[in-house]
Coordinates of C-alpha atoms in Angstrom, one line a residue:
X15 CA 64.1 53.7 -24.7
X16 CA 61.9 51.9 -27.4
X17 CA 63.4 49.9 -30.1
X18 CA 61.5 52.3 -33.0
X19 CA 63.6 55.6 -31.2
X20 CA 66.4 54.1 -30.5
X21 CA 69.3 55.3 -33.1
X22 CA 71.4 52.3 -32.1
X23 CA 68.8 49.4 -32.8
X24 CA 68.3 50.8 -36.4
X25 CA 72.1 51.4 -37.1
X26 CA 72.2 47.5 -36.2
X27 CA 69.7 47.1 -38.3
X28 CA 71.2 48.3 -41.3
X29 CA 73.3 45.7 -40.7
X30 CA 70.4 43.0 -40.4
X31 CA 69.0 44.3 -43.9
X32 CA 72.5 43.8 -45.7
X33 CA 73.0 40.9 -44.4
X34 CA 69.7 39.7 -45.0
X35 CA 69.6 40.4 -48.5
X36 CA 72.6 38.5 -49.4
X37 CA 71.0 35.7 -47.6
X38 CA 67.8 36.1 -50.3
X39 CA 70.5 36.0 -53.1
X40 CA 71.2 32.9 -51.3
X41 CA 67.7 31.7 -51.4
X42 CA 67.5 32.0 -55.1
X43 CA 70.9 30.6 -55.5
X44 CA 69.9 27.3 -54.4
X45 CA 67.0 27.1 -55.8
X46 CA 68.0 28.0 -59.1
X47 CA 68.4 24.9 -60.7
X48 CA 64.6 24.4 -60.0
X49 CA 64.0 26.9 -62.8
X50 CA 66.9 26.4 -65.0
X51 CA 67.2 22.8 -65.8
X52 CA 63.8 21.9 -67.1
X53 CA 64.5 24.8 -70.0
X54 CA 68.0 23.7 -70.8
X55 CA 67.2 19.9 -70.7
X56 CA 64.2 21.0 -73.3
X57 CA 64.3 20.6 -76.7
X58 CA 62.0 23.6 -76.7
X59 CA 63.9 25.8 -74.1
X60 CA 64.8 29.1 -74.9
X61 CA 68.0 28.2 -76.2
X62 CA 70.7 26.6 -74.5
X63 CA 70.8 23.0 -74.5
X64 CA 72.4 20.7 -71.8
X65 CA 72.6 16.9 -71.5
X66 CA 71.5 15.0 -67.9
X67 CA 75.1 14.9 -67.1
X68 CA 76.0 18.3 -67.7
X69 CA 72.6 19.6 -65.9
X70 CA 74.0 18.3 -62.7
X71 CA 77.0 19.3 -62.9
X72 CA 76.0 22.8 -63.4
X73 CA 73.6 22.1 -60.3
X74 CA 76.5 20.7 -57.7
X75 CA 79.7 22.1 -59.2
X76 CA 79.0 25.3 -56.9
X77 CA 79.5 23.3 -53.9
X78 CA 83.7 22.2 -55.1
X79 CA 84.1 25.9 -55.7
X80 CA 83.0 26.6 -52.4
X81 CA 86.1 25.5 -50.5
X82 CA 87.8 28.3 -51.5
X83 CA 85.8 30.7 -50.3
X84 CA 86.3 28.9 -47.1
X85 CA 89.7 28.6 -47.2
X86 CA 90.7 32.3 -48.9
X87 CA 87.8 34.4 -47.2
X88 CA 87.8 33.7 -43.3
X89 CA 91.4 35.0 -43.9
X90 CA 90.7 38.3 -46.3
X91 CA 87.9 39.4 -43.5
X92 CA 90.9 38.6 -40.3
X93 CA 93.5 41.3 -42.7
X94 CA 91.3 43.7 -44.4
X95 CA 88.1 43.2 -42.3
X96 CA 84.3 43.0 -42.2
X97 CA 83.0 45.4 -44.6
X98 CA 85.3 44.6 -47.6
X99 CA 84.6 40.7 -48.0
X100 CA 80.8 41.7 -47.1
X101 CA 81.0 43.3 -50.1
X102 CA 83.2 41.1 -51.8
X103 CA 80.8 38.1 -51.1
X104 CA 77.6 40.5 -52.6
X105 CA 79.9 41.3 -56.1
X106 CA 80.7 37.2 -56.8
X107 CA 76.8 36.3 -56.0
X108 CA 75.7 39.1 -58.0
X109 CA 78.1 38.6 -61.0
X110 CA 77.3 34.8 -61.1
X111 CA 73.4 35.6 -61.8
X112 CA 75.0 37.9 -64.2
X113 CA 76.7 35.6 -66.1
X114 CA 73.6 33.6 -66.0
X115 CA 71.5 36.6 -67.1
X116 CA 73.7 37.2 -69.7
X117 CA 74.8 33.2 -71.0
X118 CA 74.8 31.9 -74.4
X119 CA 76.3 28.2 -74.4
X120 CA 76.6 25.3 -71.6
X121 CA 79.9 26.8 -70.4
X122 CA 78.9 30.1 -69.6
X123 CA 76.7 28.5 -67.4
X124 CA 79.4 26.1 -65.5
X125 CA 81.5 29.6 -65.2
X126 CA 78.5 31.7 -63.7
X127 CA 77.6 28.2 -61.2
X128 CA 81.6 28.3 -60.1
X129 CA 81.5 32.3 -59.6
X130 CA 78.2 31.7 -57.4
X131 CA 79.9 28.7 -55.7
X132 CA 82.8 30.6 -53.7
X133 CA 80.4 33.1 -51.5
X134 CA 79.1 30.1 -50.2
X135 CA 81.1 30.9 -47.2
X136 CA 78.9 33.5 -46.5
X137 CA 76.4 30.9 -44.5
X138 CA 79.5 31.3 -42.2
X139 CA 80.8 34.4 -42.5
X140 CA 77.8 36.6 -42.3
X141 CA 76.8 35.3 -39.1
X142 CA 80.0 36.2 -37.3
X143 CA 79.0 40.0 -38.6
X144 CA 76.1 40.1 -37.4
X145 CA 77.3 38.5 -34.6
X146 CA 79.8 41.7 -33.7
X147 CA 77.4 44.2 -35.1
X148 CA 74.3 43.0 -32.9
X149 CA 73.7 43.9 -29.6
X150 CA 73.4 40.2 -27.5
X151 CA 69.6 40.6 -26.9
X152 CA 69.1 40.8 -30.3
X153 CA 72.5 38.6 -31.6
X154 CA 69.9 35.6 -31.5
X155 CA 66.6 36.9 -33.4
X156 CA 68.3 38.5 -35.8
X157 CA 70.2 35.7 -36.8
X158 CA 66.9 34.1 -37.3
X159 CA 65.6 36.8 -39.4
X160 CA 68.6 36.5 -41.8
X161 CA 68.1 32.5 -41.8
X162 CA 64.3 33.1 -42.7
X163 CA 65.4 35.4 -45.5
X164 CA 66.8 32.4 -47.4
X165 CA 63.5 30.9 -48.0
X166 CA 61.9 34.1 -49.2
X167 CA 64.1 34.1 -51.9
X168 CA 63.5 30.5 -52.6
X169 CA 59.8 31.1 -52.5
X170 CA 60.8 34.1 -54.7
X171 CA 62.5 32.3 -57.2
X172 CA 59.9 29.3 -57.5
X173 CA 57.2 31.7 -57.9
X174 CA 58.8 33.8 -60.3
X175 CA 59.4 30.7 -62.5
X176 CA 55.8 30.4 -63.3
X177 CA 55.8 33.7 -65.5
X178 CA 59.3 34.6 -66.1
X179 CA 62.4 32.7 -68.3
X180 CA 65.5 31.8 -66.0
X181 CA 67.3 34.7 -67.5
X182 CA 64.9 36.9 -66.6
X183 CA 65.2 35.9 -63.2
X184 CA 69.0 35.8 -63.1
X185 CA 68.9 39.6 -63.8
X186 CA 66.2 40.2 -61.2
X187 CA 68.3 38.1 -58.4
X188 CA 71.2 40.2 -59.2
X189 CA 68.9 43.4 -56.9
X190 CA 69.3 41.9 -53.5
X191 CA 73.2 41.8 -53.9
X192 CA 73.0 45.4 -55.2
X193 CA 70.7 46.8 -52.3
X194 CA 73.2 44.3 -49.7
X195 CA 76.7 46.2 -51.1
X196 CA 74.9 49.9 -50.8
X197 CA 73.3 49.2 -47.2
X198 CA 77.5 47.9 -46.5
X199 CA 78.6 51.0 -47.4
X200 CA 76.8 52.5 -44.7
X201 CA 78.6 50.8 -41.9
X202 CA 81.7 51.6 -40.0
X203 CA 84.2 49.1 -39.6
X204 CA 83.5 46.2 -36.7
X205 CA 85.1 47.8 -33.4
X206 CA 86.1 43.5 -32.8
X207 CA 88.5 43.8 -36.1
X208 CA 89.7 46.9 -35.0
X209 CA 90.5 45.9 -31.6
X210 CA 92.2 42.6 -32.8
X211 CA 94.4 45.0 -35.7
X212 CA 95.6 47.5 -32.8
X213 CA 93.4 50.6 -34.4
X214 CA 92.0 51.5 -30.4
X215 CA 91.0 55.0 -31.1
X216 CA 88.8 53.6 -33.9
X217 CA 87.7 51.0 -32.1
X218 CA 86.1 53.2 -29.9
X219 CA 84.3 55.3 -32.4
X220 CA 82.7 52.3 -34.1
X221 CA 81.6 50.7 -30.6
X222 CA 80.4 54.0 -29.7
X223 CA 78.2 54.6 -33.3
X224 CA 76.9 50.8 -33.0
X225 CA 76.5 50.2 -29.2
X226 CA 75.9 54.0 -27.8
X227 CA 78.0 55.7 -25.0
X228 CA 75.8 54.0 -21.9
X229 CA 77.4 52.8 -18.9
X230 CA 77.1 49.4 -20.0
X231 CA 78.7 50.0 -23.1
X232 CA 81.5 51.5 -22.1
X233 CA 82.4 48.2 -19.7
X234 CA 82.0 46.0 -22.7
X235 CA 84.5 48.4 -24.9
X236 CA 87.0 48.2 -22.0
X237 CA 86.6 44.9 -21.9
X238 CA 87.2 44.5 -25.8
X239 CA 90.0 46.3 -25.7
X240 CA 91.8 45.2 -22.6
X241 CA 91.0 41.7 -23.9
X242 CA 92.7 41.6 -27.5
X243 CA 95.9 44.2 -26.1
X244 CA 96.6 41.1 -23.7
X245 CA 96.5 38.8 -27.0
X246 CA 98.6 40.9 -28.8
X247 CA 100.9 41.3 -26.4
X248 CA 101.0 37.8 -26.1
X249 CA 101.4 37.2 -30.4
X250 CA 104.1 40.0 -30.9
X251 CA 106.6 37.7 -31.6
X252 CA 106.4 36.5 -35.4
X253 CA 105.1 32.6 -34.7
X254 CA 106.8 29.9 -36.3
X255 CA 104.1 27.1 -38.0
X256 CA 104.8 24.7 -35.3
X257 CA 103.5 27.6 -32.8
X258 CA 100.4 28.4 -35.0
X259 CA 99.9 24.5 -35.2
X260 CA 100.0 24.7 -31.1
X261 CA 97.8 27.4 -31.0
X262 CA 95.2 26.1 -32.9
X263 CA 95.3 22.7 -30.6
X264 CA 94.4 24.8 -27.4
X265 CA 91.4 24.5 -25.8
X266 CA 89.9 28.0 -27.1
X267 CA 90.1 26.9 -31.0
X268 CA 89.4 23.1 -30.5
X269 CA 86.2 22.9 -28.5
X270 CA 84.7 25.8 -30.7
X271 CA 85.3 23.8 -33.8
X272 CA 84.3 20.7 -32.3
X273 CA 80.6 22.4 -31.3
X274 CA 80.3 23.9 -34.6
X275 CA 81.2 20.6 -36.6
X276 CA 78.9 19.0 -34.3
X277 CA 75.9 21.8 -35.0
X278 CA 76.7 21.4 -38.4
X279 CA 76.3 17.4 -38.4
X280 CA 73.1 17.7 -36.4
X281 CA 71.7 20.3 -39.0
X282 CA 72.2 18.3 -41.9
X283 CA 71.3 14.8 -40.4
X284 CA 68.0 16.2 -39.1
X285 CA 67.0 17.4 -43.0
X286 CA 68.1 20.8 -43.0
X287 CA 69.5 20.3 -46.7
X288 CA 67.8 16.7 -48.3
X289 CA 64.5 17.3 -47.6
X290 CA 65.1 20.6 -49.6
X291 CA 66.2 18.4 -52.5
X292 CA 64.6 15.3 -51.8
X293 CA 61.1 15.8 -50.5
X294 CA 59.2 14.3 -53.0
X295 CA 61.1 11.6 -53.2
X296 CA 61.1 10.5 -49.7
X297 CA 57.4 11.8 -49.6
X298 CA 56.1 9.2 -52.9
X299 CA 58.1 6.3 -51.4
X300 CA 56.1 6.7 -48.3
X301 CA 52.5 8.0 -49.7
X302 CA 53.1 5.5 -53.3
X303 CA 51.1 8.5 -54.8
X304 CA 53.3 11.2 -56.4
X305 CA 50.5 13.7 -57.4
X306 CA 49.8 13.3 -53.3
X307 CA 53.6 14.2 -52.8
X308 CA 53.8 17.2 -54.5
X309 CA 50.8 18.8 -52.6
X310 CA 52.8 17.7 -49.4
X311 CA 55.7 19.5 -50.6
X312 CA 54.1 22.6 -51.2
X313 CA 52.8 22.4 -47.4
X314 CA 56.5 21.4 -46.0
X315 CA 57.9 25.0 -48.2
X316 CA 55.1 26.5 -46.3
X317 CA 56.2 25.0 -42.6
X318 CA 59.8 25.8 -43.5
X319 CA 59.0 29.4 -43.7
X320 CA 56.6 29.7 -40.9
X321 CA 58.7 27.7 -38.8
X322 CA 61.6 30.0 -40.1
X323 CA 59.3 33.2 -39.2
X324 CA 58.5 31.9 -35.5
X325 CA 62.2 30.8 -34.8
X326 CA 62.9 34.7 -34.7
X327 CA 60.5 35.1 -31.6
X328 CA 61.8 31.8 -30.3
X329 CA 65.1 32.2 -30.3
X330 CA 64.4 35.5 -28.6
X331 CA 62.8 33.7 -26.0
X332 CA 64.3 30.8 -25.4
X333 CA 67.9 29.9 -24.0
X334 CA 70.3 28.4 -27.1
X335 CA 70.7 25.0 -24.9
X336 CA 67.5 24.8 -23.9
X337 CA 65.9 25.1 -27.4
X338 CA 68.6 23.5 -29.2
X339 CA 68.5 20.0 -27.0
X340 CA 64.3 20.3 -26.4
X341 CA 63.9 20.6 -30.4
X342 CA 66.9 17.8 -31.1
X343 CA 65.8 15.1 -28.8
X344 CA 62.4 16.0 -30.4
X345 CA 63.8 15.6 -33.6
X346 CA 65.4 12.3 -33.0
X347 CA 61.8 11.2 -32.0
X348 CA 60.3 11.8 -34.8
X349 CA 63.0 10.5 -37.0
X350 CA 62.8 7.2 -35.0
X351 CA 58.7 7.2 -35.3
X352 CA 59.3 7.5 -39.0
X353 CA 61.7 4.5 -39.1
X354 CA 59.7 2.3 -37.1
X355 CA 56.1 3.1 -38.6
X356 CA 57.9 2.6 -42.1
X357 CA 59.4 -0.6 -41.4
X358 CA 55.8 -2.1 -40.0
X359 CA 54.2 -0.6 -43.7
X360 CA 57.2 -2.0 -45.5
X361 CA 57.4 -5.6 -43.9
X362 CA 53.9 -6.3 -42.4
X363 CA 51.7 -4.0 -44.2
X364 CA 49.8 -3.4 -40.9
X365 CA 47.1 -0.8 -41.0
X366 CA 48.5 0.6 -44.5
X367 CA 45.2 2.7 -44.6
X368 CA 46.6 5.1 -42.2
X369 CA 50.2 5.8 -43.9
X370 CA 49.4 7.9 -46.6
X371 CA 48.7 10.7 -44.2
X372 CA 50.2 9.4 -41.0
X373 CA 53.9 9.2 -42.1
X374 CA 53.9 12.1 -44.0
X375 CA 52.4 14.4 -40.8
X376 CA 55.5 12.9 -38.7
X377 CA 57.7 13.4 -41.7
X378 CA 56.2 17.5 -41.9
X379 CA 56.4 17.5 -38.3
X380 CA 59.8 17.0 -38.0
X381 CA 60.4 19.5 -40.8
X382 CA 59.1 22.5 -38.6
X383 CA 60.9 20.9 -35.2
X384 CA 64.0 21.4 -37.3
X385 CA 63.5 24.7 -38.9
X386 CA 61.8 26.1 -35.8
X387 CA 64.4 24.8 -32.9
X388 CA 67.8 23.3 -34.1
X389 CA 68.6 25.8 -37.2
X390 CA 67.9 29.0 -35.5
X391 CA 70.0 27.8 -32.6
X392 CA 72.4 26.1 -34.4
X393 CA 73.0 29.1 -36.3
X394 CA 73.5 31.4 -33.4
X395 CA 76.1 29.5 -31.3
X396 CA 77.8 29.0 -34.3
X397 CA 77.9 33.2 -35.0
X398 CA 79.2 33.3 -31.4
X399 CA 81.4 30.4 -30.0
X400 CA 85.0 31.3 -31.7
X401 CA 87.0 33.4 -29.6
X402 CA 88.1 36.5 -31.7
X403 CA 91.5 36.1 -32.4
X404 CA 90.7 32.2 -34.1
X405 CA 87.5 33.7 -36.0
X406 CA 89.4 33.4 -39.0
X407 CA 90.9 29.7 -38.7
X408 CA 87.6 28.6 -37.4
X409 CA 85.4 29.7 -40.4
X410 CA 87.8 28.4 -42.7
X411 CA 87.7 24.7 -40.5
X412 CA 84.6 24.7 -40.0
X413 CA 83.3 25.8 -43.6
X414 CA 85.9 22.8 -44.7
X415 CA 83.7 20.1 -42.4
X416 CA 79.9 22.1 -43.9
X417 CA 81.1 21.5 -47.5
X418 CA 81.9 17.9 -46.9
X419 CA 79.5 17.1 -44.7
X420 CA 76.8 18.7 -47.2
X421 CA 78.7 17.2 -50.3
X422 CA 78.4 13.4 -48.4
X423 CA 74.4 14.1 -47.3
X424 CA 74.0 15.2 -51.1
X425 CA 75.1 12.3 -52.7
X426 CA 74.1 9.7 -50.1
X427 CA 71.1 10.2 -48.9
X428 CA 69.4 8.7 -52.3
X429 CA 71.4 5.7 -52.2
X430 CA 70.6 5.3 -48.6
X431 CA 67.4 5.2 -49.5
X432 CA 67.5 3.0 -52.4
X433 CA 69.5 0.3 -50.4
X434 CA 67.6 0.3 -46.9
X435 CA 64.7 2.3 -47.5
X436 CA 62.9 5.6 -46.2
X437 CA 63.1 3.5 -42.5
X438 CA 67.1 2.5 -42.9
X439 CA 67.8 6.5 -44.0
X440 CA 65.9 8.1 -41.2
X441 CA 67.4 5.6 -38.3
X442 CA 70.7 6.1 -39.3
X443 CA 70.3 9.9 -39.4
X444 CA 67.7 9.8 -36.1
X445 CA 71.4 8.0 -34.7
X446 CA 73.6 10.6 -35.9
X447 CA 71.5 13.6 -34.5
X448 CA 71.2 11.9 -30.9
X449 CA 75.3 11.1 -30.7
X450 CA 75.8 14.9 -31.8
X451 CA 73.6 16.1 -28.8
X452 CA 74.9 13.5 -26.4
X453 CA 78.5 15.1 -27.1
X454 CA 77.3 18.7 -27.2
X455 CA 75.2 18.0 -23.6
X456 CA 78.9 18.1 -21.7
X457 CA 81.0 20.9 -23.7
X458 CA 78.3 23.3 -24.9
X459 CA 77.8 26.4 -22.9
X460 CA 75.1 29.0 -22.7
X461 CA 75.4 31.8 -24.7
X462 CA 72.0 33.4 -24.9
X463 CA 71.7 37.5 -23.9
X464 CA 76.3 37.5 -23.4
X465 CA 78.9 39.3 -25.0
X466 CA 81.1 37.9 -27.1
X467 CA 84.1 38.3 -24.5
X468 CA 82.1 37.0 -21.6
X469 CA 81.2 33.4 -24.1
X470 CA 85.1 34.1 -25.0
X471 CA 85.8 33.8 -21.6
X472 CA 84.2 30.7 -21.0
X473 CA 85.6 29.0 -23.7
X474 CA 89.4 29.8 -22.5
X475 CA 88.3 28.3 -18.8
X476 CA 87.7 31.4 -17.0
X477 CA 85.8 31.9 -14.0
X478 CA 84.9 35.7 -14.0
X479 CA 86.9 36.8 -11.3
X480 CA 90.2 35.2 -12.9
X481 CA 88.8 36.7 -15.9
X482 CA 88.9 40.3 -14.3
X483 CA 91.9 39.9 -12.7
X484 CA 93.9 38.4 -15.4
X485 CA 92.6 40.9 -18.6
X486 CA 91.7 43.7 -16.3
X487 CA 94.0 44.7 -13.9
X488 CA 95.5 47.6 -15.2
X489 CA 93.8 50.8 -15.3
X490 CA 90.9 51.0 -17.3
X491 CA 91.2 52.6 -21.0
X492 CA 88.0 54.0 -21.0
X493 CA 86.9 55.8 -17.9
X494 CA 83.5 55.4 -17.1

């Protein structure tokens, strides 16, 4: 059955397009700034006016706010599930831009940047939805289309900025939260959180309305099922800390976490975040021509996105490991070239003729490996490594390493720079990408076109025969 008449494909899709606008919202949110401080640092802005200081503090405050969305919301989606802090996530994002929309003084404006700051977990959270509500040929691709959907709305938002105030675009950015929370609505209830609260009659009903009644389907649902009855059974007993402190040292929560920490500091070594906010500086140290710089930037947004665009057919292609260690080693190439051709130009001046294109095409280059290989594939495992039951504790953990490992790229990177150059800052991160794959070589598995309980049951150490016998053994709960 084609994809454009098949009722299950677009049910999941509804869940793509929620998901996806909240990740536009996201595009504008951190692009914001781009709009909003030249006006307020004006004296002829349209009416609030900020000093330096407080500038950037409205710019980074989101990101201190932002660990307790990790640490309150991973929880909230485990008790009251997936829909409700979907939509939770869409009202904060929304009602920051509101407050923004709506701001008359310097502090409205630190209170609208610290409402916007705790659905930052959503970079998280919203791929482990779509990771449930997606079949596993398409878990991949459409985690790639969400991904992409971030740059739209930074492309939005920069574009917008030509014609329109930042209020103006505060009220606009407040639609894509608005059409997210009614496409929400339209769900049912993930049949994963319904399995792992007990609620197996509804389970079945939501697997059925996302998945269909196939053959196929039905073995995954008694699978689900037969799966998370075993952990309960297993977790009746009330667990004392010292047991949840056990539990969470096992092999099934630690090696997850370790592979996502490990995607995460690959991601943000290899430029996923500072080349967003230091481009063109990294690109006018290197070209010593800043008009030159900002026409280069303009070409690395456009990369981004097509890279972004492609990475939703190549993820779809392409096995996670196989893309994820092809584009990193990649990557680290690059990253070295750039060291090395810097540091001849910066202590030999040998053929400086050539660097004002040549550095900046490897600089670009490596740009589109990263938004075209690692990302995509970063994002995807990380969507589909934690076993169900530790969802929760790992998208808290994990959201605790992103925020510091973002916050210490952040503030860094430009003094990095300042103290060994565009050559120092690239090697060190070139060596920080290449021990993060070295490590991920030996513990990562493949989890390209699997369910969720087959990449669950690789993570606990089962073979599938043990598997079967050990979670399957009774009779089955849903005859086929």
């Amino acid at each position: 059955m084609g994809c454009l008449s098949d009722v299950y494909f677009w049910r999941q899709c509804m869940v793509l397009i929620a998901n996806s606008m909240l990740s536009v919202g996201a595009g504008f949110m951190l692009s914001f700034p781009s709009v909003l401080n030249p006006d307020i640092l004006s004296p002829n802005g349209t009416g609030i006016h900020a000093t330096p200081d407080q500038a950037s503090w409205i710019a980074g405050i989101n990101g201190i706010s932002g660990l307790v969305g990790f640490c309150v919301a991973p929880y909230i989606m485990q008790i009251y599930g997936r829909k409700p802090v979907n939509i939770g996530l869409n009202v904060l994002s929304g009602l920051g831009f509101l407050i923004f929309a709506l701001a008359s003084n310097v502090p409205c404006l630190y209170a609208a940047r610290i409402m916007q700051g705790v659905p930052m977990c959503a970079s998280f959270i919203s791929n482990v939805i779509l990771g449930e509500y997606s079949h596993p040929k398409r878990r991949g691709y459409f985690t790639s289309i969400k991904k992409s959907m971030v740059a739209i709305g930074s492309l939005m938002c920069h574009f917008l900025g030509m014609y329109w105030t930042w209020k103006q675009i505060a009220a606009f950015a407040t639609v894509p939260y608005i059409i997210a929370i009614i496409f929400t609505l339209t769900w049912r209830e993930s049949p994963s959180f319904l399995a792992l609260k007990g609620e197996y009659d509804e389970c079945e009903k939501s697997h059925r309305w996302i998945f269909g009644d196939g053959a196929k389907s039905k073995r995954e649902l008694q699978e689900l099922i037969s799966t998370q009855m075993e952990v309960r059974n297993r977790t009746k007993i009330r667990e004392s800390l010292g047991a949840v402190i056990r539990k969470l040292l096992k092999q099934e929560f630690v090696k997850p976490f370790l592979i996502v920490s490990l995607l995460t500091m690959i991601m943000d070594a290899g430029g996923c975040f500072y080349m967003l906010a230091y481009v063109v500086q990294i690109l006018t140290e290197v070209t010593d021509d800043k008009s030159i710089a900002t026409y280069l930037t303009i070409g690395s947004d456009i990369l981004t996105l097509t890279a972004l665009i492609m990475s939703c057919f190549v993820i779809r292609c392409c096995k996670r490991r196989t893309l994820l260690f092809t584009s990193g080693v990649t990557c680290v190439f690059l990253m070295c070239l750039t060291s090395l051709v810097t540091f001849l130009k910066s202590r030999y001046h040998i053929g400086e003729s050539l660097y004002w294109w040549f550095i900046p095409s490897i600089i670009l280059s490596n740009v589109f490996v990263v938004n075209v290989g690692i990302v995509p594939s970063g994002f995807a495992i990380m969507c589909e490594i934690f076993p169900l039951e530790h969802k929760g504790a790992g998208v808290c953990a994990t959201g605790i390493v992103f925020t510091i490992l973002f916050s210490l790229v952040m503030k860094l990177t430009p003094l990095m720079m300042e103290k060994s150059g565009v050559e120092g800052t690239f090697g060190i991160y070139a060596l920080h990408v290449a021990v993060g794959l070295l490590i991920l070589y030996f513990i990562l598995n493949e989890t390209k076109d699997k369910t969720l309980q087959e990449i669950e049951k690789e993570i606990r150490g089962f073979k599938q025969s043990k598997f079967n016998e050990y979670y399957l053994n009774d009779k089955p709960l849903i005859e086929a």
